[in-house]
């Protein structure tokens, strides 16, 4: 297996979590708001990174509090274990910024215009959401029509953000 396929598999594993899907939707919302305010790609990248880090930290904290002191496999979960589990569980938030972040970096370096970087980032996230929905149904051996339904249903969250951004900015 090549390093690229291992990296792709790792990204997919982290994005195919509640936190990954939520992170993609959150990043899409941030991109839409940045587009409405006509923020630069670098400003949007920084805002997105800081916001995702805050949500990630809040999720880790909440997960640690929720897990600490509970019984797991006959033993009480200690603070350190609760924290480690929460950090592992919340990685999807961080991974959700990678693909749109790369597009924003291209905008920050002037390879593409800022506004175009925001739109591409939004559409990348719609594609990621659709892919995750499709794969989710494929894992359950659903027929092709249900896989497509899953892709459209999941992508619809990103599409809704794109539609709202388009209405507000035009």
mmCIF file of C-alpha atoms in Angstrom:
data_model
loop_
_atom_site.group_PDB
_atom_site.id
_atom_site.type_symbol
_atom_site.label_atom_id
_atom_site.label_comp_id
_atom_site.label_asym_id
_atom_site.label_seq_id
_atom_site.Cartn_x
_atom_site.Cartn_y
_atom_site.Cartn_z
ATOM 1 C CA UNK A 1 0.000 0.000 0.000
ATOM 2 C CA UNK A 2 1.392 3.403 -0.945
ATOM 3 C CA UNK A 3 1.759 6.284 1.459
ATOM 4 C CA UNK A 4 -0.887 8.211 -0.485
ATOM 5 C CA UNK A 5 -3.492 5.482 -0.094
ATOM 6 C CA UNK A 6 -2.634 5.130 3.603
ATOM 7 C CA UNK A 7 -3.049 8.897 4.030
ATOM 8 C CA UNK A 8 -6.340 8.839 2.125
ATOM 9 C CA UNK A 9 -7.586 5.963 4.280
ATOM 10 C CA UNK A 10 -6.563 7.823 7.440
ATOM 11 C CA UNK A 11 -8.379 10.995 6.299
ATOM 12 C CA UNK A 12 -11.475 8.971 5.462
ATOM 13 C CA UNK A 13 -11.448 7.211 8.853
ATOM 14 C CA UNK A 14 -11.289 10.533 10.713
ATOM 15 C CA UNK A 15 -13.847 12.286 8.508
ATOM 16 C CA UNK A 16 -16.274 9.355 8.785
ATOM 17 C CA UNK A 17 -17.042 10.250 12.380
ATOM 18 C CA UNK A 18 -19.640 12.526 13.938
ATOM 19 C CA UNK A 19 -16.901 15.051 14.610
ATOM 20 C CA UNK A 20 -15.580 14.833 11.055
ATOM 21 C CA UNK A 21 -18.967 15.399 9.444
ATOM 22 C CA UNK A 22 -19.831 18.144 11.906
ATOM 23 C CA UNK A 23 -16.427 19.740 11.316
ATOM 24 C CA UNK A 24 -16.956 19.789 7.536
ATOM 25 C CA UNK A 25 -20.356 21.436 8.013
ATOM 26 C CA UNK A 26 -18.894 23.931 10.498
ATOM 27 C CA UNK A 27 -16.030 24.813 8.148
ATOM 28 C CA UNK A 28 -18.546 25.279 5.332
ATOM 29 C CA UNK A 29 -20.487 27.726 7.476
ATOM 30 C CA UNK A 30 -17.311 29.625 8.286
ATOM 31 C CA UNK A 31 -16.396 29.809 4.591
ATOM 32 C CA UNK A 32 -19.855 31.116 3.772
ATOM 33 C CA UNK A 33 -19.680 33.806 6.453
ATOM 34 C CA UNK A 34 -16.201 34.805 5.294
ATOM 35 C CA UNK A 35 -17.516 35.078 1.748
ATOM 36 C CA UNK A 36 -20.360 37.324 2.823
ATOM 37 C CA UNK A 37 -17.931 39.595 4.658
ATOM 38 C CA UNK A 38 -15.486 39.428 1.711
ATOM 39 C CA UNK A 39 -12.651 38.258 3.948
ATOM 40 C CA UNK A 40 -9.329 37.327 2.378
ATOM 41 C CA UNK A 41 -8.300 33.701 2.050
ATOM 42 C CA UNK A 42 -5.594 34.056 4.711
ATOM 43 C CA UNK A 43 -8.022 35.747 7.119
ATOM 44 C CA UNK A 44 -10.556 32.986 6.476
ATOM 45 C CA UNK A 45 -7.903 30.305 6.981
ATOM 46 C CA UNK A 46 -6.866 31.780 10.338
ATOM 47 C CA UNK A 47 -10.485 32.289 11.463
ATOM 48 C CA UNK A 48 -11.372 28.738 10.446
ATOM 49 C CA UNK A 49 -8.325 27.223 12.151
ATOM 50 C CA UNK A 50 -8.937 29.110 15.396
ATOM 51 C CA UNK A 51 -12.658 28.287 15.408
ATOM 52 C CA UNK A 52 -12.056 24.598 14.730
ATOM 53 C CA UNK A 53 -9.416 24.489 17.484
ATOM 54 C CA UNK A 54 -11.873 26.039 19.948
ATOM 55 C CA UNK A 55 -14.606 23.546 18.974
ATOM 56 C CA UNK A 56 -12.094 20.693 19.149
ATOM 57 C CA UNK A 57 -10.927 21.779 22.624
ATOM 58 C CA UNK A 58 -14.531 22.148 23.819
ATOM 59 C CA UNK A 59 -15.346 18.699 22.474
ATOM 60 C CA UNK A 60 -12.271 17.176 24.142
ATOM 61 C CA UNK A 61 -13.176 18.867 27.416
ATOM 62 C CA UNK A 62 -16.808 17.731 27.241
ATOM 63 C CA UNK A 63 -15.775 14.200 26.317
ATOM 64 C CA UNK A 64 -13.274 14.064 29.157
ATOM 65 C CA UNK A 65 -15.864 15.234 31.677
ATOM 66 C CA UNK A 66 -18.446 12.783 30.315
ATOM 67 C CA UNK A 67 -16.066 9.775 30.342
ATOM 68 C CA UNK A 68 -14.233 10.476 33.603
ATOM 69 C CA UNK A 69 -15.433 8.285 36.453
ATOM 70 C CA UNK A 70 -17.614 6.000 34.318
ATOM 71 C CA UNK A 71 -17.273 2.252 34.318
ATOM 72 C CA UNK A 72 -15.635 0.765 31.224
ATOM 73 C CA UNK A 73 -14.865 -2.954 31.031
ATOM 74 C CA UNK A 74 -15.281 -3.272 34.786
ATOM 75 C CA UNK A 75 -12.906 -0.422 35.683
ATOM 76 C CA UNK A 76 -13.482 3.221 36.503
ATOM 77 C CA UNK A 77 -12.168 5.512 33.756
ATOM 78 C CA UNK A 78 -9.478 7.789 35.120
ATOM 79 C CA UNK A 79 -8.924 11.366 34.047
ATOM 80 C CA UNK A 80 -5.895 10.604 31.848
ATOM 81 C CA UNK A 81 -7.687 7.788 30.021
ATOM 82 C CA UNK A 82 -10.816 9.896 29.595
ATOM 83 C CA UNK A 83 -8.704 12.705 28.139
ATOM 84 C CA UNK A 84 -6.833 10.376 25.730
ATOM 85 C CA UNK A 85 -10.073 8.827 24.526
ATOM 86 C CA UNK A 86 -11.604 12.244 23.987
ATOM 87 C CA UNK A 87 -8.583 13.509 22.039
ATOM 88 C CA UNK A 88 -8.693 10.422 19.821
ATOM 89 C CA UNK A 89 -12.446 10.692 19.347
ATOM 90 C CA UNK A 90 -12.328 14.407 18.399
ATOM 91 C CA UNK A 91 -9.667 14.186 15.663
ATOM 92 C CA UNK A 92 -12.314 14.499 12.973
ATOM 93 C CA UNK A 93 -12.721 18.181 13.847
ATOM 94 C CA UNK A 94 -9.081 18.832 13.008
ATOM 95 C CA UNK A 95 -9.078 16.675 9.873
ATOM 96 C CA UNK A 96 -12.166 18.471 8.546
ATOM 97 C CA UNK A 97 -10.086 21.584 7.830
ATOM 98 C CA UNK A 98 -7.433 19.914 5.661
ATOM 99 C CA UNK A 99 -9.029 19.942 2.190
ATOM 100 C CA UNK A 100 -10.639 23.401 2.318
ATOM 101 C CA UNK A 101 -7.525 24.609 4.137
ATOM 102 C CA UNK A 102 -5.361 23.613 1.175
ATOM 103 C CA UNK A 103 -7.634 25.624 -1.120
ATOM 104 C CA UNK A 104 -7.431 28.628 1.216
ATOM 105 C CA UNK A 105 -3.641 28.336 1.273
ATOM 106 C CA UNK A 106 -3.660 28.493 -2.536
ATOM 107 C CA UNK A 107 -5.727 31.675 -2.221
ATOM 108 C CA UNK A 108 -3.417 33.091 0.444
ATOM 109 C CA UNK A 109 -0.421 32.615 -1.857
ATOM 110 C CA UNK A 110 -2.241 34.276 -4.745
ATOM 111 C CA UNK A 111 -2.516 31.113 -6.838
ATOM 112 C CA UNK A 112 -6.270 31.702 -7.051
ATOM 113 C CA UNK A 113 -8.397 34.701 -6.121
ATOM 114 C CA UNK A 114 -9.711 34.889 -2.561
ATOM 115 C CA UNK A 115 -13.388 34.737 -3.536
ATOM 116 C CA UNK A 116 -12.748 31.764 -5.804
ATOM 117 C CA UNK A 117 -10.841 29.996 -3.008
ATOM 118 C CA UNK A 118 -13.869 30.362 -0.733
ATOM 119 C CA UNK A 119 -16.241 28.998 -3.380
ATOM 120 C CA UNK A 120 -13.935 26.095 -4.212
ATOM 121 C CA UNK A 121 -13.570 25.322 -0.493
ATOM 122 C CA UNK A 122 -17.354 25.245 -0.137
ATOM 123 C CA UNK A 123 -17.800 22.936 -3.126
ATOM 124 C CA UNK A 124 -14.967 20.685 -1.933
ATOM 125 C CA UNK A 125 -16.856 20.292 1.336
ATOM 126 C CA UNK A 126 -20.100 19.499 -0.493
ATOM 127 C CA UNK A 127 -18.174 16.781 -2.344
ATOM 128 C CA UNK A 128 -16.639 15.468 0.887
ATOM 129 C CA UNK A 129 -20.060 15.303 2.530
ATOM 130 C CA UNK A 130 -21.527 13.502 -0.475
ATOM 131 C CA UNK A 131 -18.646 11.041 -0.482
ATOM 132 C CA UNK A 132 -19.057 10.348 3.229
ATOM 133 C CA UNK A 133 -22.790 9.760 2.814
ATOM 134 C CA UNK A 134 -22.217 7.385 -0.098
ATOM 135 C CA UNK A 135 -19.531 5.409 1.735
ATOM 136 C CA UNK A 136 -21.675 5.189 4.858
ATOM 137 C CA UNK A 137 -24.424 3.419 2.918
ATOM 138 C CA UNK A 138 -21.912 1.314 0.979
ATOM 139 C CA UNK A 139 -20.539 -0.022 4.276
ATOM 140 C CA UNK A 140 -24.042 -1.251 5.064
ATOM 141 C CA UNK A 141 -24.226 -3.008 1.661
ATOM 142 C CA UNK A 142 -27.129 -0.795 0.658
ATOM 143 C CA UNK A 143 -28.264 -0.876 -2.957
ATOM 144 C CA UNK A 144 -26.824 1.767 -5.292
ATOM 145 C CA UNK A 145 -29.986 3.896 -5.159
ATOM 146 C CA UNK A 146 -29.736 4.124 -1.355
ATOM 147 C CA UNK A 147 -26.033 4.970 -1.607
ATOM 148 C CA UNK A 148 -26.891 7.844 -3.930
ATOM 149 C CA UNK A 149 -29.672 8.910 -1.543
ATOM 150 C CA UNK A 150 -27.153 8.870 1.331
ATOM 151 C CA UNK A 151 -24.714 10.945 -0.697
ATOM 152 C CA UNK A 152 -27.353 13.519 -1.641
ATOM 153 C CA UNK A 153 -28.797 13.662 1.879
ATOM 154 C CA UNK A 154 -25.392 14.216 3.467
ATOM 155 C CA UNK A 155 -24.228 16.652 0.787
ATOM 156 C CA UNK A 156 -27.466 18.620 1.225
ATOM 157 C CA UNK A 157 -26.082 20.194 4.407
ATOM 158 C CA UNK A 158 -23.232 21.686 2.400
ATOM 159 C CA UNK A 159 -25.538 22.535 -0.502
ATOM 160 C CA UNK A 160 -27.835 24.439 1.836
ATOM 161 C CA UNK A 161 -24.885 26.541 3.010
ATOM 162 C CA UNK A 162 -23.855 27.183 -0.621
ATOM 163 C CA UNK A 163 -27.421 28.268 -1.493
ATOM 164 C CA UNK A 164 -27.659 30.602 1.498
ATOM 165 C CA UNK A 165 -24.268 32.120 0.643
ATOM 166 C CA UNK A 166 -25.316 32.606 -2.979
ATOM 167 C CA UNK A 167 -28.562 34.306 -1.953
ATOM 168 C CA UNK A 168 -26.902 36.576 0.577
ATOM 169 C CA UNK A 169 -24.009 37.617 -1.659
ATOM 170 C CA UNK A 170 -25.994 38.207 -4.854
#
